[in-house]
Short mmCIF file of N, CA and C in Angstrom, two decimals:
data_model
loop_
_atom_site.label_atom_id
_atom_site.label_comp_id
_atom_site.label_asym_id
_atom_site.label_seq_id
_atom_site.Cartn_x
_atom_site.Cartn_y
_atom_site.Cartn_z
N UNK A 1 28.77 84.58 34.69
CA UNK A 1 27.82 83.54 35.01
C UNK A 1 28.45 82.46 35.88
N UNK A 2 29.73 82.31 35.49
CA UNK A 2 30.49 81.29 36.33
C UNK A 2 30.88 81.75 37.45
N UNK A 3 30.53 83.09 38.09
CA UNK A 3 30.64 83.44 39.42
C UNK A 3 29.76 83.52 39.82
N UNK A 4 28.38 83.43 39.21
CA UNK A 4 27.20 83.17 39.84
C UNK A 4 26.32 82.20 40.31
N UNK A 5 27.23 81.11 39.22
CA UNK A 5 27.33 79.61 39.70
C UNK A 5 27.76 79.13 40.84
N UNK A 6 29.23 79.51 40.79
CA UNK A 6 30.07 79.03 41.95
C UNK A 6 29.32 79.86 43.99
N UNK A 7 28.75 80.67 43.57
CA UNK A 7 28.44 81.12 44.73
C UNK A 7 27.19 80.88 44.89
N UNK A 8 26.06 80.22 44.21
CA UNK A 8 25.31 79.51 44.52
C UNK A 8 25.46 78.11 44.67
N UNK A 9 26.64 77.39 44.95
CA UNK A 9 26.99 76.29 45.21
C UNK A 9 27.87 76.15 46.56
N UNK A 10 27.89 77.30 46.78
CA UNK A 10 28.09 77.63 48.30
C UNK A 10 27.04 77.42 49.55
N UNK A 11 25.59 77.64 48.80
CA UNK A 11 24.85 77.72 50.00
C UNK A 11 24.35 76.25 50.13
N UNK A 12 23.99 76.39 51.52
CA UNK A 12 23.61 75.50 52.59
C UNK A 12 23.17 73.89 51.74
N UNK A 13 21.88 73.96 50.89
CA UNK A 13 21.11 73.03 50.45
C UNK A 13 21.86 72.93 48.64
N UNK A 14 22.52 73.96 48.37
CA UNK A 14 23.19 73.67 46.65
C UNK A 14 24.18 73.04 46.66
N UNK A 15 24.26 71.62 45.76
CA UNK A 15 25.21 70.71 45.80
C UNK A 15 26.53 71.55 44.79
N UNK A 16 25.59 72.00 43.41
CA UNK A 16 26.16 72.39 42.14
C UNK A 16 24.79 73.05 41.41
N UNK A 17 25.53 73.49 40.12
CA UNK A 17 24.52 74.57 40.18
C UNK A 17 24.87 75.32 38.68
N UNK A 18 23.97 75.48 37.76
CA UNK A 18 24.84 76.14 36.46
C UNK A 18 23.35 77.44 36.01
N UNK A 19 24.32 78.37 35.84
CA UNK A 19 23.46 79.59 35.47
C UNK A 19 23.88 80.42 34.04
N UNK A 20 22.22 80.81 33.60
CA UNK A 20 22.22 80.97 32.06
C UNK A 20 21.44 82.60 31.74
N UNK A 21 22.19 83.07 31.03
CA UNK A 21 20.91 84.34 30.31
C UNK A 21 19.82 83.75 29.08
N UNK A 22 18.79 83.79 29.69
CA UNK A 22 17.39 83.58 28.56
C UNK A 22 16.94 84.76 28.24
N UNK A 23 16.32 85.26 27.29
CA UNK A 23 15.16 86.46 27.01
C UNK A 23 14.12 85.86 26.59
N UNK A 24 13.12 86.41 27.89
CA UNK A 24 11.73 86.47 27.97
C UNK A 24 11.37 87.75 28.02
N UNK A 25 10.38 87.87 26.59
CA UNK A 25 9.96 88.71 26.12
C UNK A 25 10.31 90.01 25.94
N UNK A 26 11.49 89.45 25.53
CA UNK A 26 12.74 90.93 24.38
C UNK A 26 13.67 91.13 26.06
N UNK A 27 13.46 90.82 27.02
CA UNK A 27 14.20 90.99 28.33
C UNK A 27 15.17 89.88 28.42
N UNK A 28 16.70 89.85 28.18
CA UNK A 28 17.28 88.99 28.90
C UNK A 28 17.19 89.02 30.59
N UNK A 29 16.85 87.48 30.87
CA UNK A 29 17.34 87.27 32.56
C UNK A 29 17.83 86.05 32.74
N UNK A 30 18.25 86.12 34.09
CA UNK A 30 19.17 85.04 34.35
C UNK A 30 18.77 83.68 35.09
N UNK A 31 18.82 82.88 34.68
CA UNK A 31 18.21 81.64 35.40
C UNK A 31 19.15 80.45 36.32
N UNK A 32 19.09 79.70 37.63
CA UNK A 32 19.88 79.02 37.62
C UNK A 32 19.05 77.51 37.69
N UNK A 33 19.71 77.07 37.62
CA UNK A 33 19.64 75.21 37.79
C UNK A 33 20.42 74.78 38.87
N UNK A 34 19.82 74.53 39.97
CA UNK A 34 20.57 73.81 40.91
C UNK A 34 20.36 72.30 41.63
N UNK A 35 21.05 72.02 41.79
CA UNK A 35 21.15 70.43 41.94
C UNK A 35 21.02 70.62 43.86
N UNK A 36 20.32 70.09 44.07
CA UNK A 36 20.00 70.21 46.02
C UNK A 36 20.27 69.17 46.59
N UNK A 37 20.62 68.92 47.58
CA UNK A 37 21.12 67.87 49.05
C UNK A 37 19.69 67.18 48.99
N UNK A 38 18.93 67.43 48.99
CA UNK A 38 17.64 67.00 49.40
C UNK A 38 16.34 68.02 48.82
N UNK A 39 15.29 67.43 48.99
CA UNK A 39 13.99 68.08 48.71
C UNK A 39 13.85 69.34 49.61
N UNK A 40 14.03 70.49 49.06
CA UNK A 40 14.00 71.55 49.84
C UNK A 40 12.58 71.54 50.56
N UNK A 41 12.35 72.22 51.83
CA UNK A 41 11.38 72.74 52.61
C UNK A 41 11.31 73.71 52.01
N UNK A 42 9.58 74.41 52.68
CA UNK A 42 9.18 75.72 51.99
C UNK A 42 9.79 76.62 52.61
N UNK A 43 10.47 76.44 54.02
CA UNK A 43 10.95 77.36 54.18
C UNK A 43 12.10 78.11 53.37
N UNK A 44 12.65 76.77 53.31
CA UNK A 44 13.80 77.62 52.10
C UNK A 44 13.83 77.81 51.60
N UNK A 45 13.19 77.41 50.61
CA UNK A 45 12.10 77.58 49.34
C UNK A 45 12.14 79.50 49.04
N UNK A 46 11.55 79.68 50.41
CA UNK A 46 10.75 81.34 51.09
C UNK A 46 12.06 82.11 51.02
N UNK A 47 12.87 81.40 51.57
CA UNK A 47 14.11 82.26 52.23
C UNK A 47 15.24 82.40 50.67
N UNK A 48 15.11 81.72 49.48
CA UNK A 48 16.24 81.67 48.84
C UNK A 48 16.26 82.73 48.46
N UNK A 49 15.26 83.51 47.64
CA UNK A 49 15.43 85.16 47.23
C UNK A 49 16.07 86.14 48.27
N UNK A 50 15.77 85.73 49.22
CA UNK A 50 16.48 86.74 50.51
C UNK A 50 18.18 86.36 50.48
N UNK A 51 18.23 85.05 50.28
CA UNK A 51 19.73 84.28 50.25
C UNK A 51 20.35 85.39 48.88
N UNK A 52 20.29 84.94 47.91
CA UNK A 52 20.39 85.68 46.36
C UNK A 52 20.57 86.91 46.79
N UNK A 53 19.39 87.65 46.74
CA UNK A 53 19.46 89.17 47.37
C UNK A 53 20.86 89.31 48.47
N UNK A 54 20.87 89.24 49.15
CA UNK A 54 22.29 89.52 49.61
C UNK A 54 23.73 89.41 49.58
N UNK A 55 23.68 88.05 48.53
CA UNK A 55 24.87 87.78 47.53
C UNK A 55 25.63 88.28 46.65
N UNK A 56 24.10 89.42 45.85
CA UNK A 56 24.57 89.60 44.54
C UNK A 56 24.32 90.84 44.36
N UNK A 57 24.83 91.79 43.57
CA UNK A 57 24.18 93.17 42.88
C UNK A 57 22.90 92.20 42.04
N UNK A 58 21.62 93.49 42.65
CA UNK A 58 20.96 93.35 41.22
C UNK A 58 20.69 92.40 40.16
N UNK A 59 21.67 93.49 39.44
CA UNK A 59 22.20 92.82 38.30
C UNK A 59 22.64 91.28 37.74
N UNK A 60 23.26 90.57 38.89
CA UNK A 60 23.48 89.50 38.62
C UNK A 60 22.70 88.42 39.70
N UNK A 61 21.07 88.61 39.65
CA UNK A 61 20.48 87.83 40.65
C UNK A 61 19.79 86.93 39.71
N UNK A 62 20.13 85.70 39.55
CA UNK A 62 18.79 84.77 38.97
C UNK A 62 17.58 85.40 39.80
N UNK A 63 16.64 85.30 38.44
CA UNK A 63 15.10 85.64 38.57
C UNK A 63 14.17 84.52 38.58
N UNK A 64 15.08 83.04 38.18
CA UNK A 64 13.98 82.29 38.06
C UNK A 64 14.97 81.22 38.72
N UNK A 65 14.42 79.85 39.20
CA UNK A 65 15.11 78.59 39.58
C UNK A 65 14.70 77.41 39.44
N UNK A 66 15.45 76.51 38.68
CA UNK A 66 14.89 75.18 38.65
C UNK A 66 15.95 74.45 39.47
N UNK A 67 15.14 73.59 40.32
CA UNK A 67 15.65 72.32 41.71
C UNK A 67 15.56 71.00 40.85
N UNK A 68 16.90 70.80 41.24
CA UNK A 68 16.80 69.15 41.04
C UNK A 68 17.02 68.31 41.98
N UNK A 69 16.99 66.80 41.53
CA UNK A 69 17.87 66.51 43.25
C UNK A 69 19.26 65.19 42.21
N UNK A 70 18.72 64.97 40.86
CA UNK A 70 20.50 64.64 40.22
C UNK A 70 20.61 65.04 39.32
N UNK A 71 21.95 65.57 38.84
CA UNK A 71 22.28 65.91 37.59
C UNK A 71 22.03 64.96 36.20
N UNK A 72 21.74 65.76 35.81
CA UNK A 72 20.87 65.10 34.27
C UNK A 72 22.52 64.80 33.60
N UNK A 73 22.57 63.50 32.63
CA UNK A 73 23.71 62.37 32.05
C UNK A 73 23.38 62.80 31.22
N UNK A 74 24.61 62.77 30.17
CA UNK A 74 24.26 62.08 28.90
C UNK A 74 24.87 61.16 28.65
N UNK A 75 24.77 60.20 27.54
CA UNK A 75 24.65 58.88 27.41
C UNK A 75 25.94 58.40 27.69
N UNK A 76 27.33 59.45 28.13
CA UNK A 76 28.44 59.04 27.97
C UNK A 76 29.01 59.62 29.54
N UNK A 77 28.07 59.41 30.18
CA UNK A 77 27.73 59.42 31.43
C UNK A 77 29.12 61.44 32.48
N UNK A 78 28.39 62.51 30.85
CA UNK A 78 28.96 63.31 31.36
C UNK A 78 27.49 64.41 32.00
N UNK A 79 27.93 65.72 32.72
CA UNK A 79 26.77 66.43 32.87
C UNK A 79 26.38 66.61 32.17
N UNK A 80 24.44 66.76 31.41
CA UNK A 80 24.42 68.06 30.45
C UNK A 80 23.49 68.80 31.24
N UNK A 81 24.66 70.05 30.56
CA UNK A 81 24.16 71.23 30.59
C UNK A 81 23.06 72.20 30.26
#
């Protein structure tokens, strides 16, 4: 997961970025959270599955994505996760 992190913090608009296995509905998949430069356009928006897709086997492609634009604190002003 931590290589799937780190190489989605490579691209263009991902500042940082942390990725998780959930199961939805008896299916584990993989989700990331990424923290963005800015409010993405739709284009990129369009284009990130194509980005992913060529990054990764398969296997290790987040299926789902949540955008932020700052990392969420906690009170002791570390990331949470």
């Amino acid at each position: 997961l931590l290589e799937i992190s780190e190489r989605l913090s490579t691209l263009d608009m991902i500042t940082n970025s942390h990725v998780t296995s959930v199961e939805v509905s008896g299916v584990k998949t993989l989700v990331a959270l990424c923290e963005v430069k800015t409010s993405p356009d739709s284009r990129w928006l369009s284009d990130l599955p194509e980005m992913v897709n060529q990054y990764f086997p398969s296997h290790m492609r987040p299926r789902h994505f949540g955008l932020y634009r700052e990392r969420l604190r906690t009170s002791t002003g570390k990331t949470d996760v």
